[in-house]
PDB file of C-alpha atoms and ligand atoms in Angstrom:
ATOM      1  CA  MET A  20       0.000   0.000   0.000  1.00 87.00           C
ATOM      2  CA  SER A  21       1.301   3.490  -0.815  1.00 93.00           C
ATOM      3  CA  ASP A  22       2.300   5.914   1.906  1.00 93.00           C
ATOM      4  CA  ALA A  23      -0.637   8.167   0.950  1.00 92.00           C
ATOM      5  CA  ALA A  24      -3.081   5.235   1.232  1.00 94.00           C
ATOM      6  CA  VAL A  25      -1.734   4.341   4.684  1.00 94.00           C
ATOM      7  CA  ARG A  26      -2.207   7.930   5.836  1.00 95.00           C
ATOM      8  CA  ALA A  27      -5.723   8.049   4.355  1.00 95.00           C
ATOM      9  CA  GLN A  28      -6.605   4.894   6.286  1.00 96.00           C
ATOM     10  CA  ALA A  29      -5.225   6.367   9.512  1.00 97.00           C
ATOM     11  CA  LEU A  30      -7.327   9.488   8.915  1.00 97.00           C
ATOM     12  CA  GLU A  31     -10.420   7.321   8.554  1.00 97.00           C
ATOM     13  CA  ARG A  32      -9.603   5.548  11.846  1.00 97.00           C
ATOM     14  CA  LEU A  33      -9.214   8.947  13.482  1.00 98.00           C
ATOM     15  CA  ALA A  34     -12.603  10.002  12.048  1.00 97.00           C
ATOM     16  CA  GLU A  35     -14.273   6.892  13.477  1.00 97.00           C
ATOM     17  CA  HIS A  36     -12.763   7.614  16.874  1.00 97.00           C
ATOM     18  CA  LEU A  37     -13.839  11.258  16.684  1.00 97.00           C
ATOM     19  CA  ARG A  38     -17.469  10.377  15.941  1.00 97.00           C
ATOM     20  CA  GLY A  39     -17.685   8.853  19.421  1.00 97.00           C
ATOM     21  CA  CYS A  40     -15.706  11.587  21.197  1.00 98.00           C
ATOM     22  CA  THR A  41     -16.980  12.739  24.600  1.00 98.00           C
ATOM     23  CA  ARG A  42     -13.878  14.697  25.672  1.00 98.00           C
ATOM     24  CA  CYS A  43     -15.718  17.953  26.266  1.00 98.00           C
ATOM     25  CA  PRO A  44     -19.326  18.942  26.955  1.00 98.00           C
ATOM     26  CA  LEU A  45     -19.911  20.021  23.346  1.00 98.00           C
ATOM     27  CA  HIS A  46     -20.705  16.396  22.502  1.00 98.00           C
ATOM     28  CA  GLU A  47     -23.985  16.755  24.419  1.00 97.00           C
ATOM     29  CA  GLY A  48     -25.453  19.283  21.987  1.00 97.00           C
ATOM     30  CA  ARG A  49     -24.068  18.111  18.674  1.00 98.00           C
ATOM     31  CA  THR A  50     -25.969  16.456  15.826  1.00 98.00           C
ATOM     32  CA  THR A  51     -22.811  15.251  14.057  1.00 98.00           C
ATOM     33  CA  VAL A  52     -19.066  15.533  14.556  1.00 98.00           C
ATOM     34  CA  VAL A  53     -17.576  17.612  11.745  1.00 98.00           C
ATOM     35  CA  VAL A  54     -14.309  15.775  11.284  1.00 98.00           C
ATOM     36  CA  GLY A  55     -12.901  17.335   8.106  1.00 97.00           C
ATOM     37  CA  ASP A  56     -13.230  16.964   4.375  1.00 95.00           C
ATOM     38  CA  GLY A  57     -11.179  16.797   1.195  1.00 97.00           C
ATOM     39  CA  ASP A  58      -8.032  15.222  -0.221  1.00 97.00           C
ATOM     40  CA  PRO A  59      -6.190  13.298   2.535  1.00 96.00           C
ATOM     41  CA  ASP A  60      -2.965  13.938   0.600  1.00 96.00           C
ATOM     42  CA  ALA A  61      -3.542  17.651  -0.056  1.00 97.00           C
ATOM     43  CA  ASP A  62      -0.713  20.198  -0.351  1.00 97.00           C
ATOM     44  CA  LEU A  63      -2.998  22.823   1.130  1.00 98.00           C
ATOM     45  CA  MET A  64      -5.036  22.503   4.310  1.00 98.00           C
ATOM     46  CA  PHE A  65      -7.516  25.061   5.650  1.00 98.00           C
ATOM     47  CA  VAL A  66      -8.303  25.319   9.338  1.00 98.00           C
ATOM     48  CA  GLY A  67     -11.430  27.187  10.396  1.00 98.00           C
ATOM     49  CA  GLU A  68     -12.901  27.811  13.825  1.00 98.00           C
ATOM     50  CA  ALA A  69     -15.818  25.496  14.542  1.00 98.00           C
ATOM     51  CA  PRO A  70     -18.880  24.058  12.822  1.00 98.00           C
ATOM     52  CA  GLY A  71     -22.000  26.215  12.563  1.00 97.00           C
ATOM     53  CA  ALA A  72     -25.604  25.007  12.333  1.00 97.00           C
ATOM     54  CA  ASN A  73     -25.372  23.841   8.689  1.00 97.00           C
ATOM     55  CA  GLU A  74     -22.148  21.952   9.328  1.00 98.00           C
ATOM     56  CA  ASP A  75     -23.537  20.376  12.502  1.00 98.00           C
ATOM     57  CA  ARG A  76     -26.488  19.049  10.475  1.00 98.00           C
ATOM     58  CA  SER A  77     -24.494  17.830   7.468  1.00 98.00           C
ATOM     59  CA  GLY A  78     -21.230  16.723   9.081  1.00 98.00           C
ATOM     60  CA  VAL A  79     -19.275  18.641   6.412  1.00 98.00           C
ATOM     61  CA  PRO A  80     -17.167  21.751   7.178  1.00 98.00           C
ATOM     62  CA  PHE A  81     -17.925  25.082   5.547  1.00 98.00           C
ATOM     63  CA  VAL A  82     -21.205  24.311   3.796  1.00 97.00           C
ATOM     64  CA  GLY A  83     -23.073  27.463   4.926  1.00 96.00           C
ATOM     65  CA  GLN A  84     -22.695  31.049   3.710  1.00 96.00           C
ATOM     66  CA  ALA A  85     -19.046  31.306   4.769  1.00 97.00           C
ATOM     67  CA  GLY A  86     -18.411  28.001   3.004  1.00 98.00           C
ATOM     68  CA  LYS A  87     -19.881  29.278  -0.262  1.00 97.00           C
ATOM     69  CA  LEU A  88     -17.537  32.232   0.006  1.00 97.00           C
ATOM     70  CA  LEU A  89     -14.626  29.879   0.630  1.00 98.00           C
ATOM     71  CA  ASP A  90     -15.617  27.847  -2.457  1.00 98.00           C
ATOM     72  CA  GLY A  91     -15.592  31.075  -4.515  1.00 97.00           C
ATOM     73  CA  LEU A  92     -12.173  32.089  -3.187  1.00 98.00           C
ATOM     74  CA  LEU A  93     -10.819  28.634  -4.041  1.00 98.00           C
ATOM     75  CA  GLU A  94     -12.303  28.801  -7.523  1.00 98.00           C
ATOM     76  CA  GLY A  95     -10.590  32.190  -7.951  1.00 98.00           C
ATOM     77  CA  ILE A  96      -7.196  30.488  -7.618  1.00 98.00           C
ATOM     78  CA  GLY A  97      -8.131  27.494  -9.749  1.00 98.00           C
ATOM     79  CA  LEU A  98      -8.727  25.023  -6.914  1.00 98.00           C
ATOM     80  CA  SER A  99     -11.723  22.981  -5.851  1.00 97.00           C
ATOM     81  CA  ARG A 100     -12.657  21.610  -2.466  1.00 97.00           C
ATOM     82  CA  GLY A 101     -11.619  18.113  -3.522  1.00 97.00           C
ATOM     83  CA  GLN A 102      -8.027  19.291  -4.008  1.00 98.00           C
ATOM     84  CA  VAL A 103      -7.584  20.673  -0.478  1.00 98.00           C
ATOM     85  CA  PHE A 104      -8.294  19.416   3.026  1.00 98.00           C
ATOM     86  CA  ILE A 105     -10.613  21.452   5.255  1.00 98.00           C
ATOM     87  CA  ALA A 106     -10.804  21.060   9.042  1.00 98.00           C
ATOM     88  CA  ASN A 107     -11.701  23.139  12.080  1.00 98.00           C
ATOM     89  CA  VAL A 108     -10.153  23.851  15.486  1.00 98.00           C
ATOM     90  CA  LEU A 109     -13.281  22.396  17.122  1.00 98.00           C
ATOM     91  CA  LYS A 110     -15.056  19.403  15.633  1.00 98.00           C
ATOM     92  CA  CYS A 111     -18.385  20.034  17.400  1.00 98.00           C
ATOM     93  CA  ARG A 112     -20.614  23.102  17.238  1.00 98.00           C
ATOM     94  CA  PRO A 113     -20.530  25.487  20.204  1.00 98.00           C
ATOM     95  CA  PRO A 114     -24.116  26.385  21.197  1.00 97.00           C
ATOM     96  CA  GLY A 115     -25.404  29.488  19.422  1.00 95.00           C
ATOM     97  CA  ASN A 116     -22.085  29.694  17.515  1.00 93.00           C
ATOM     98  CA  ARG A 117     -20.352  31.260  20.521  1.00 97.00           C
ATOM     99  CA  ASP A 118     -16.547  31.491  20.557  1.00 97.00           C
ATOM    100  CA  PRO A 119     -14.619  28.314  21.353  1.00 98.00           C
ATOM    101  CA  ARG A 120     -13.545  28.106  25.013  1.00 98.00           C
ATOM    102  CA  PRO A 121      -9.909  27.389  25.981  1.00 97.00           C
ATOM    103  CA  GLU A 122     -10.810  24.033  27.546  1.00 98.00           C
ATOM    104  CA  GLU A 123     -12.668  22.978  24.370  1.00 98.00           C
ATOM    105  CA  ILE A 124      -9.670  23.959  22.231  1.00 98.00           C
ATOM    106  CA  ASP A 125      -7.384  21.966  24.557  1.00 98.00           C
ATOM    107  CA  ALA A 126      -9.660  18.923  24.382  1.00 98.00           C
ATOM    108  CA  CYS A 127      -9.791  19.005  20.563  1.00 98.00           C
ATOM    109  CA  ARG A 128      -6.256  20.125  19.681  1.00 98.00           C
ATOM    110  CA  GLY A 129      -4.762  16.615  19.519  1.00 97.00           C
ATOM    111  CA  TYR A 130      -7.209  15.704  16.741  1.00 98.00           C
ATOM    112  CA  LEU A 131      -6.109  18.638  14.600  1.00 98.00           C
ATOM    113  CA  GLU A 132      -2.455  17.869  15.321  1.00 97.00           C
ATOM    114  CA  GLU A 133      -3.037  14.331  14.125  1.00 97.00           C
ATOM    115  CA  GLN A 134      -4.828  15.554  10.989  1.00 97.00           C
ATOM    116  CA  VAL A 135      -1.916  17.888  10.127  1.00 97.00           C
ATOM    117  CA  ALA A 136       0.599  15.107  10.781  1.00 95.00           C
ATOM    118  CA  LEU A 137      -1.321  12.660   8.560  1.00 96.00           C
ATOM    119  CA  VAL A 138      -2.275  14.934   5.650  1.00 95.00           C
ATOM    120  CA  ARG A 139       1.165  16.528   5.863  1.00 94.00           C
ATOM    121  CA  PRO A 140       0.259  19.637   3.843  1.00 96.00           C
ATOM    122  CA  ALA A 141       2.958  22.003   2.629  1.00 96.00           C
ATOM    123  CA  VAL A 142       0.825  24.997   3.589  1.00 97.00           C
ATOM    124  CA  VAL A 143      -1.746  25.360   6.356  1.00 98.00           C
ATOM    125  CA  CYS A 144      -4.001  28.341   5.744  1.00 98.00           C
ATOM    126  CA  THR A 145      -5.632  29.385   8.995  1.00 98.00           C
ATOM    127  CA  LEU A 146      -8.992  31.118   8.688  1.00 98.00           C
ATOM    128  CA  GLY A 147      -9.416  33.771  11.350  1.00 98.00           C
ATOM    129  CA  ASN A 148      -8.119  34.374  14.858  1.00 97.00           C
ATOM    130  CA  PHE A 149      -8.748  31.096  16.666  1.00 98.00           C
ATOM    131  CA  ALA A 150      -6.998  28.849  14.172  1.00 98.00           C
ATOM    132  CA  THR A 151      -4.172  31.338  13.669  1.00 98.00           C
ATOM    133  CA  LYS A 152      -3.416  31.708  17.372  1.00 98.00           C
ATOM    134  CA  LEU A 153      -3.594  27.963  17.976  1.00 98.00           C
ATOM    135  CA  LEU A 154      -1.311  26.953  15.124  1.00 97.00           C
ATOM    136  CA  SER A 155       1.178  29.803  15.502  1.00 97.00           C
ATOM    137  CA  GLY A 156       1.277  29.491  19.286  1.00 96.00           C
ATOM    138  CA  ARG A 157       1.370  33.302  19.364  1.00 96.00           C
ATOM    139  CA  PRO A 158      -1.155  35.900  20.525  1.00 96.00           C
ATOM    140  CA  ASP A 159      -0.870  38.082  17.384  1.00 96.00           C
ATOM    141  CA  GLY A 160      -4.290  38.791  15.900  1.00 96.00           C
ATOM    142  CA  ILE A 161      -5.356  38.167  12.343  1.00 97.00           C
ATOM    143  CA  SER A 162      -5.433  41.881  11.391  1.00 96.00           C
ATOM    144  CA  THR A 163      -1.677  42.010  12.005  1.00 97.00           C
ATOM    145  CA  VAL A 164      -0.569  38.681  10.563  1.00 98.00           C
ATOM    146  CA  HIS A 165      -2.924  37.988   7.635  1.00 98.00           C
ATOM    147  CA  GLY A 166      -1.223  37.430   4.299  1.00 98.00           C
ATOM    148  CA  ARG A 167       2.176  36.803   5.898  1.00 98.00           C
ATOM    149  CA  PRO A 168       3.564  33.276   5.600  1.00 98.00           C
ATOM    150  CA  GLN A 169       5.504  31.983   8.600  1.00 96.00           C
ATOM    151  CA  PRO A 170       7.238  28.695   9.401  1.00 96.00           C
ATOM    152  CA  ALA A 171       5.463  26.738  12.125  1.00 96.00           C
ATOM    153  CA  GLU A 172       5.499  23.366  13.794  1.00 94.00           C
ATOM    154  CA  PHE A 173       2.228  21.809  14.822  1.00 93.00           C
ATOM    155  CA  GLY A 174       1.808  18.286  16.131  1.00 83.00           C
ATOM    156  CA  GLY A 175       5.388  17.466  15.148  1.00 89.00           C
ATOM    157  CA  ALA A 176       4.840  18.507  11.534  1.00 87.00           C
ATOM    158  CA  GLY A 177       6.734  21.414   9.987  1.00 92.00           C
ATOM    159  CA  VAL A 178       4.466  23.541   7.803  1.00 95.00           C
ATOM    160  CA  THR A 179       4.257  26.958   6.237  1.00 97.00           C
ATOM    161  CA  LEU A 180       1.501  28.717   8.123  1.00 98.00           C
ATOM    162  CA  TYR A 181      -0.482  31.266   6.140  1.00 98.00           C
ATOM    163  CA  PRO A 182      -3.120  33.181   8.109  1.00 98.00           C
ATOM    164  CA  VAL A 183      -6.016  34.889   6.333  1.00 98.00           C
ATOM    165  CA  PHE A 184      -9.231  36.483   7.592  1.00 98.00           C
ATOM    166  CA  HIS A 185     -12.139  34.139   8.251  1.00 98.00           C
ATOM    167  CA  PRO A 186     -14.457  34.144   5.204  1.00 98.00           C
ATOM    168  CA  ALA A 187     -17.388  34.986   7.515  1.00 97.00           C
ATOM    169  CA  ALA A 188     -15.752  38.381   8.079  1.00 96.00           C
ATOM    170  CA  ALA A 189     -16.424  39.189   4.407  1.00 95.00           C
ATOM    171  CA  LEU A 190     -20.111  38.395   4.902  1.00 94.00           C
ATOM    172  CA  TYR A 191     -20.349  41.267   7.384  1.00 92.00           C
ATOM    173  CA  THR A 192     -17.755  43.650   5.917  1.00 92.00           C
ATOM    174  CA  ARG A 193     -17.864  43.531   2.145  1.00 87.00           C
ATOM    175  CA  ALA A 194     -14.512  45.398   1.779  1.00 91.00           C
ATOM    176  CA  MET A 195     -12.904  42.386   3.421  1.00 95.00           C
ATOM    177  CA  LEU A 196     -13.558  40.328   0.299  1.00 96.00           C
ATOM    178  CA  GLY A 197     -10.874  42.220  -1.635  1.00 97.00           C
ATOM    179  CA  THR A 198      -8.329  41.583   1.128  1.00 97.00           C
ATOM    180  CA  LEU A 199      -9.221  37.887   1.195  1.00 98.00           C
ATOM    181  CA  GLN A 200      -8.921  37.637  -2.597  1.00 98.00           C
ATOM    182  CA  GLU A 201      -5.509  39.316  -2.477  1.00 98.00           C
ATOM    183  CA  ASP A 202      -4.310  36.977   0.272  1.00 98.00           C
ATOM    184  CA  PHE A 203      -5.694  33.918  -1.546  1.00 98.00           C
ATOM    185  CA  ALA A 204      -3.911  34.981  -4.761  1.00 98.00           C
ATOM    186  CA  ARG A 205      -0.558  34.287  -3.048  1.00 98.00           C
ATOM    187  CA  LEU A 206      -1.458  30.701  -2.164  1.00 98.00           C
ATOM    188  CA  PRO A 207      -0.487  28.899  -5.413  1.00 97.00           C
ATOM    189  CA  GLY A 208       3.014  30.438  -5.383  1.00 97.00           C
ATOM    190  CA  LEU A 209       3.392  29.686  -1.703  1.00 97.00           C
ATOM    191  CA  ILE A 210       2.488  26.023  -2.163  1.00 96.00           C
ATOM    192  CA  ALA A 211       4.978  25.675  -5.020  1.00 95.00           C
ATOM    193  CA  THR A 212       7.782  27.299  -2.993  1.00 93.00           C
ATOM    194  CA  ALA A 213       6.991  25.371   0.203  1.00 89.00           C
ATOM    195  CA  ASN A 214       7.002  22.076  -1.709  1.00 81.00           C
ATOM    196  CA  ARG A 215      10.339  22.902  -3.325  1.00 72.00           C
ATOM    197  CA  SER A 216      12.077  23.978  -0.125  1.00 74.00           C
ATOM    198  CA  ALA A 217      10.718  21.204   2.096  1.00 65.00           C
ATOM    199  CA  PRO A 218       9.784  18.109   0.089  1.00 59.00           C
ATOM    200  CA  ARG A 219       7.413  15.846   1.982  1.00 60.00           C
ATOM    201  CA  THR A 220       9.115  12.984   3.753  1.00 54.00           C
ATOM    202  CA  PRO A 221       7.561   9.571   4.428  1.00 50.00           C
ATOM    203  CA  SER A 222       7.427  10.110   8.187  1.00 47.00           C
ATOM    204  CA  ALA A 223       3.845  10.878   9.209  1.00 44.00           C
ATOM    205  CA  GLY A 224       4.634  12.088  12.718  1.00 49.00           C
ATOM    206  CA  PRO A 225       3.764  10.305  15.937  1.00 49.00           C
ATOM    207  CA  PRO A 226       0.993   7.731  15.559  1.00 49.00           C
ATOM    208  CA  ALA A 227      -2.306   8.539  17.255  1.00 53.00           C
ATOM    209  CA  GLU A 228      -1.737   5.787  19.815  1.00 50.00           C
ATOM    210  CA  GLN A 229       1.389   7.625  21.060  1.00 49.00           C
ATOM    211  CA  MET A 230      -0.482  10.909  21.259  1.00 50.00           C
ATOM    212  CA  GLY A 231      -2.940   9.374  23.705  1.00 54.00           C
ATOM    213  CA  LEU A 232      -5.903   9.842  21.389  1.00 54.00           C
ATOM    214  CA  PHE A 233      -7.080   6.235  21.402  1.00 51.00           C
TER     215      PHE A 233
HETATM  216  N1  LIG B 523     -17.080  28.501  10.148  1.00 94.41           N
HETATM  217  C1  LIG B 523     -16.022  27.753  10.511  1.00 94.41           C
HETATM  218  O1  LIG B 523     -15.061  28.239  11.091  1.00 94.41           O
HETATM  219  N2  LIG B 523     -16.047  26.453  10.203  1.00 94.41           N
HETATM  220  C2  LIG B 523     -17.052  25.871   9.553  1.00 94.41           C
HETATM  221  O2  LIG B 523     -16.985  24.661   9.308  1.00 94.41           O
HETATM  222  C3  LIG B 523     -18.153  26.674   9.197  1.00 94.41           C
HETATM  223  C4  LIG B 523     -18.140  27.978   9.497  1.00 94.41           C
END
């Protein structure tokens, strides 16, 4: 079996485990666990904040209004959803779409670390403040750091981190769409450069068993 197939299988095992997760109280109110979606061998991974009502119902990330905007931004750079991997910081919907709480982020972070280690993307594009702060390990807000690539290590995987505004921000502030389009326009070049400077190696990071997930 190819290395990519082995990693895809491990991702599916992780998804099965996640569907039964009771690590934080959010499991009590969820309809489905929104694990993640897309190419398990993608060069580009997006990380959003948490599922909303539409995602909670469907089990698929970014299918509501913000998701349609994300689809449009992807199309603008010649990519489709099937060519990237999309995940969230939290896999279950916070009630009323409130902000994720620190203890929920702590409970869920190992799952995202495992997803990054298994997909092994060259570039992780964080959407908005929560994902950016978690993956950078720094307090700098998205207004300061958007559109600026930075090297990062998350879950034992070295990636190029590329923060952009959350697409939902453009639903409320239309001028934000231009900024998002400009930041997205740099993604294809960034992926090409990141792949050239750090070719993917066959090591998929620590197995989930070692990370205490199962
Ligand atoms: N917003 C997010 O951050 N993630 C989703 O999956 C949907 C909306």
